[in-house]
Amino acid sequence: MPGKTPPTGVAVAVGTPAERLRTLLVATGSVTLLTSTHRADLTGRHSVGPDGQVRIELPTESGAARQLACEEDIPAVVDVVDVAPIPMPDRVRGRATLTGWLTVEGLRGRRPDVVAALHLATAELVDAGGTTLVDPQAFASARPDPLASAEAELVRRLGTDARTLAQLTLLVPASLRQGAGRVHLLRIDRTGVVMRVQAPAPTEGATVTDGPRDVRLAFTRPLHDPDQLGARLDVLLGRPPRRMSRTRH
């Protein structure tokens, strides 16, 4: 999906740019690593530590790992694309480009892999809040959204539940629903649910001028733990409140 950028709509981006970037990196399962001589599309091989250090596990036989074996550090670019976890048009929710230097931290014995740390120099975030340069120090001290690691599964579960999706759709302003195409569950975060309202299908000979609109349905108050999501959804949808239960994650 290169070249696609997330649309800007009614929904307001939540958190500082640094927090949104941390959330994007936690929530996204794959990254693209570019060095001066190699490119690698990596799935399930990156992480962000509590200190904001981005780490990437490189197969020992990969070009980047061999390059690191010959040089103390190498310049690198990490591209990240946040894609909605359920099918819909315009699935890109955000993207980021990080630049810096890779250095070897050690070997990860289970594969084994080379663990490389990215020493961040610049970071650019493109999402519903626009295009923003994120300061590396702000990134290091930011915290991701509390739902970030579970968000993809939550969207898949709720976004394919016909009853819940219908109830959420009815909360979208009627002025946006009237004559619109399908409505999808796009995102869940600590402050609410974001719905994507697709533009109506063009009639024959018509020119499409409007893109999708993103609408935030806010919780009564932000949540601080994934276990609070059920209760927040009950209030949002006007359901009888459920008894709280703790779930081990």
Short mmCIF file of C-alpha atoms in Angstrom, two decimals:
data_model
loop_
_atom_site.label_atom_id
_atom_site.label_comp_id
_atom_site.label_asym_id
_atom_site.label_seq_id
_atom_site.Cartn_x
_atom_site.Cartn_y
_atom_site.Cartn_z
CA MET A 1 0.00 0.00 0.00
CA PRO A 2 2.84 2.45 -0.67
CA GLY A 3 1.79 6.01 -1.38
CA LYS A 4 -1.45 5.77 0.55
CA THR A 5 -1.97 8.20 3.40
CA PRO A 6 -4.68 8.03 6.06
CA PRO A 7 -7.61 10.39 5.47
CA THR A 8 -8.29 13.26 7.82
CA GLY A 9 -11.89 13.38 9.00
CA VAL A 10 -14.10 14.21 11.95
CA ALA A 11 -12.07 12.03 14.31
CA VAL A 12 -9.35 13.72 16.35
CA ALA A 13 -6.04 11.95 16.88
CA VAL A 14 -5.53 10.93 20.51
CA GLY A 15 -2.30 11.60 22.41
CA THR A 16 0.86 13.47 21.52
CA PRO A 17 2.65 12.62 18.26
CA ALA A 18 5.27 10.73 20.29
CA GLU A 19 2.56 8.66 22.03
CA ARG A 20 0.87 7.93 18.71
CA LEU A 21 4.16 6.83 17.21
CA ARG A 22 4.87 4.50 20.14
CA THR A 23 1.34 3.10 19.78
CA LEU A 24 1.79 2.55 16.05
CA LEU A 25 5.04 0.63 16.57
CA VAL A 26 3.53 -1.55 19.32
CA ALA A 27 0.36 -2.27 17.35
CA THR A 28 2.01 -2.98 13.99
CA GLY A 29 3.37 -6.47 13.41
CA SER A 30 5.73 -5.79 10.52
CA VAL A 31 8.34 -3.23 9.46
CA THR A 32 10.53 -2.64 6.43
CA LEU A 33 14.24 -2.19 7.13
CA LEU A 34 16.41 -0.37 4.59
CA THR A 35 20.19 -0.08 4.71
CA SER A 36 22.58 1.23 2.08
CA THR A 37 22.80 -2.21 0.48
CA HIS A 38 19.84 -4.28 1.67
CA ARG A 39 16.08 -4.26 2.16
CA ALA A 40 14.15 -6.61 4.45
CA ASP A 41 10.43 -6.91 5.16
CA LEU A 42 10.25 -8.24 8.73
CA THR A 43 7.20 -9.62 10.51
CA GLY A 44 7.15 -10.16 14.26
CA ARG A 45 10.79 -9.11 14.59
CA HIS A 46 10.68 -5.64 16.12
CA SER A 47 9.98 -4.35 19.61
CA VAL A 48 10.10 -1.12 21.59
CA GLY A 49 11.51 -1.30 25.12
CA PRO A 50 10.25 0.73 28.10
CA ASP A 51 13.12 3.14 27.43
CA GLY A 52 11.93 3.71 23.87
CA GLN A 53 14.75 1.70 22.32
CA VAL A 54 13.66 0.14 19.02
CA ARG A 55 15.14 -3.32 18.55
CA ILE A 56 15.05 -5.50 15.46
CA GLU A 57 15.83 -9.20 15.25
CA LEU A 58 17.73 -10.03 12.08
CA PRO A 59 18.24 -13.57 10.81
CA THR A 60 21.96 -14.27 10.98
CA GLU A 61 22.06 -15.06 7.26
CA SER A 62 20.34 -11.81 6.26
CA GLY A 63 22.18 -9.13 4.32
CA ALA A 64 21.75 -6.54 7.08
CA ALA A 65 23.18 -8.93 9.69
CA ARG A 66 26.18 -9.69 7.49
CA GLN A 67 26.68 -5.95 6.94
CA LEU A 68 26.60 -5.35 10.70
CA ALA A 69 29.16 -8.11 11.20
CA CYS A 70 31.60 -6.09 9.09
CA GLU A 71 30.83 -2.61 10.41
CA GLU A 72 30.42 -1.21 13.91
CA ASP A 73 27.20 0.57 12.99
CA ILE A 74 25.26 1.22 9.80
CA PRO A 75 22.75 3.92 8.80
CA ALA A 76 19.25 2.54 8.46
CA VAL A 77 15.67 3.51 7.70
CA VAL A 78 12.66 1.76 9.26
CA ASP A 79 9.33 2.18 7.49
CA VAL A 80 6.15 1.23 9.35
CA VAL A 81 2.61 1.08 7.96
CA ASP A 82 -0.39 0.69 10.26
CA VAL A 83 -3.11 -1.19 8.38
CA ALA A 84 -6.65 -1.79 9.65
CA PRO A 85 -6.92 -5.43 10.78
CA ILE A 86 -10.20 -6.07 8.94
CA PRO A 87 -10.82 -5.67 5.18
CA MET A 88 -12.05 -2.28 4.01
CA PRO A 89 -11.12 0.29 1.37
CA ASP A 90 -8.37 2.73 2.35
CA ARG A 91 -7.03 0.42 5.07
CA VAL A 92 -3.95 2.51 5.90
CA ARG A 93 -4.47 4.14 9.31
CA GLY A 94 -1.03 5.63 9.72
CA ARG A 95 2.59 5.34 8.69
CA ALA A 96 5.97 6.32 10.04
CA THR A 97 9.57 6.60 8.89
CA LEU A 98 12.41 6.31 11.40
CA THR A 99 16.06 6.95 10.58
CA GLY A 100 19.16 6.29 12.64
CA TRP A 101 22.05 3.89 13.13
CA LEU A 102 21.88 0.16 13.78
CA THR A 103 24.29 -1.45 16.22
CA VAL A 104 24.51 -5.06 17.33
CA GLU A 105 23.30 -5.81 20.88
CA GLY A 106 23.88 -9.55 20.79
CA LEU A 107 22.43 -12.87 19.64
CA ARG A 108 18.97 -14.19 20.41
CA GLY A 109 19.49 -17.87 21.06
CA ARG A 110 16.09 -19.22 20.10
CA ARG A 111 16.66 -18.85 16.32
CA PRO A 112 19.46 -17.61 16.64
CA ASP A 113 19.07 -14.02 15.47
CA VAL A 114 21.17 -10.90 15.58
CA VAL A 115 19.50 -8.31 17.82
CA ALA A 116 20.14 -4.82 16.50
CA ALA A 117 19.27 -1.56 18.25
CA LEU A 118 18.16 1.46 16.24
CA HIS A 119 19.66 4.66 17.66
CA LEU A 120 16.98 7.09 16.56
CA ALA A 121 17.94 10.28 14.72
CA THR A 122 14.66 11.36 13.11
CA ALA A 123 11.07 10.16 13.08
CA GLU A 124 8.15 11.26 10.92
CA LEU A 125 4.56 10.26 11.63
CA VAL A 126 1.66 10.52 9.19
CA ASP A 127 -1.77 9.81 10.65
CA ALA A 128 -5.14 11.44 11.32
CA GLY A 129 -3.30 14.30 13.03
CA GLY A 130 -1.39 15.15 9.84
CA THR A 131 2.34 14.90 9.18
CA THR A 132 4.52 15.47 12.24
CA LEU A 133 8.20 15.24 13.09
CA VAL A 134 8.64 13.45 16.41
CA ASP A 135 11.53 14.37 18.69
CA PRO A 136 13.59 11.27 19.63
CA GLN A 137 13.66 12.25 23.31
CA ALA A 138 9.88 12.73 23.36
CA PHE A 139 9.52 9.30 21.72
CA ALA A 140 11.76 7.69 24.34
CA SER A 141 9.68 9.03 27.25
CA ALA A 142 6.23 8.51 25.67
CA ARG A 143 3.93 5.61 26.51
CA PRO A 144 1.77 3.69 24.04
CA ASP A 145 -2.00 3.47 24.28
CA PRO A 146 -2.96 0.78 26.84
CA LEU A 147 -4.90 -1.14 24.15
CA ALA A 148 -2.08 -1.07 21.59
CA SER A 149 -0.91 -4.68 21.86
CA ALA A 150 -4.46 -6.10 21.89
CA GLU A 151 -6.11 -3.61 19.55
CA ALA A 152 -5.90 -5.63 16.31
CA GLU A 153 -7.67 -8.63 17.85
CA LEU A 154 -10.30 -6.40 19.49
CA VAL A 155 -11.07 -4.69 16.18
CA ARG A 156 -11.32 -8.06 14.40
CA ARG A 157 -13.66 -9.41 17.06
CA LEU A 158 -15.95 -6.39 17.40
CA GLY A 159 -15.76 -5.26 13.77
CA THR A 160 -17.10 -8.58 12.53
CA ASP A 161 -19.87 -8.82 15.16
CA ALA A 162 -22.96 -7.77 13.19
CA ARG A 163 -24.98 -6.70 16.25
CA THR A 164 -22.23 -4.57 17.79
CA LEU A 165 -21.29 -3.03 14.45
CA ALA A 166 -24.93 -2.08 13.78
CA GLN A 167 -25.20 -0.44 17.21
CA LEU A 168 -21.98 1.51 16.72
CA THR A 169 -23.08 2.60 13.25
CA LEU A 170 -26.27 4.12 14.67
CA LEU A 171 -24.10 6.39 16.87
CA VAL A 172 -22.46 7.94 13.80
CA PRO A 173 -24.12 11.29 13.03
CA ALA A 174 -27.06 10.78 10.67
CA SER A 175 -25.75 13.54 8.41
CA LEU A 176 -22.70 11.39 7.66
CA ARG A 177 -24.59 8.11 7.36
CA GLN A 178 -27.17 9.44 4.94
CA GLY A 179 -26.31 8.28 1.45
CA ALA A 180 -22.94 6.92 2.59
CA GLY A 181 -21.37 3.60 1.76
CA ARG A 182 -20.48 0.99 4.35
CA VAL A 183 -19.42 1.89 7.87
CA HIS A 184 -16.47 -0.01 9.37
CA LEU A 185 -14.90 -0.20 12.80
CA LEU A 186 -11.48 1.31 12.18
CA ARG A 187 -9.78 1.71 15.55
CA ILE A 188 -10.20 1.33 19.31
CA ASP A 189 -8.09 3.28 21.79
CA ARG A 190 -8.27 4.48 25.37
CA THR A 191 -10.73 7.30 24.65
CA GLY A 192 -13.19 5.61 22.30
CA VAL A 193 -13.99 3.89 19.04
CA VAL A 194 -13.28 5.29 15.58
CA MET A 195 -15.66 4.42 12.74
CA ARG A 196 -14.81 4.84 9.06
CA VAL A 197 -17.68 6.01 6.87
CA GLN A 198 -17.01 5.13 3.27
CA ALA A 199 -17.97 7.48 0.49
CA PRO A 200 -21.01 6.33 -1.53
CA ALA A 201 -20.33 4.32 -4.64
CA PRO A 202 -20.15 6.67 -7.64
CA THR A 203 -22.95 6.59 -10.16
CA GLU A 204 -22.16 6.11 -13.81
CA GLY A 205 -20.40 9.15 -15.20
CA ALA A 206 -20.04 10.83 -11.79
CA THR A 207 -16.72 12.07 -10.38
CA VAL A 208 -15.72 10.96 -6.89
CA THR A 209 -14.80 14.04 -4.83
CA ASP A 210 -15.23 12.87 -1.25
CA GLY A 211 -13.14 10.28 0.51
CA PRO A 212 -13.90 8.35 3.69
CA ARG A 213 -14.64 10.15 6.95
CA ASP A 214 -13.41 8.97 10.33
CA VAL A 215 -15.72 9.57 13.29
CA ARG A 216 -14.77 9.14 16.96
CA LEU A 217 -17.37 7.74 19.35
CA ALA A 218 -15.98 8.77 22.73
CA PHE A 219 -16.18 6.80 25.96
CA THR A 220 -17.49 8.61 29.02
CA ARG A 221 -13.95 8.54 30.38
CA PRO A 222 -10.63 7.10 29.14
CA LEU A 223 -9.70 3.57 30.11
CA HIS A 224 -6.38 2.61 31.64
CA ASP A 225 -6.55 -1.17 31.24
CA PRO A 226 -7.89 -3.50 28.51
CA ASP A 227 -10.18 -5.14 31.10
CA GLN A 228 -12.17 -1.89 31.28
CA LEU A 229 -13.16 -2.00 27.61
CA GLY A 230 -16.31 -4.09 28.08
CA ALA A 231 -17.77 -1.68 30.63
CA ARG A 232 -16.93 1.35 28.47
CA LEU A 233 -18.63 -0.24 25.46
CA ASP A 234 -21.72 -1.07 27.54
CA VAL A 235 -22.10 2.59 28.50
CA LEU A 236 -21.42 3.79 24.95
CA LEU A 237 -24.02 1.44 23.48
CA GLY A 238 -26.58 1.89 26.27
CA ARG A 239 -26.39 -1.73 27.36
CA PRO A 240 -26.91 -2.88 30.96
CA PRO A 241 -23.48 -2.72 32.65
CA ARG A 242 -21.76 -6.07 32.92
CA ARG A 243 -20.10 -7.32 36.07
CA MET A 244 -16.39 -6.51 35.96
CA SER A 245 -14.05 -9.45 35.57
CA ARG A 246 -10.31 -9.57 35.42
CA THR A 247 -8.72 -11.20 32.41
CA ARG A 248 -5.13 -12.29 32.42
CA HIS A 249 -3.30 -10.99 29.34
#
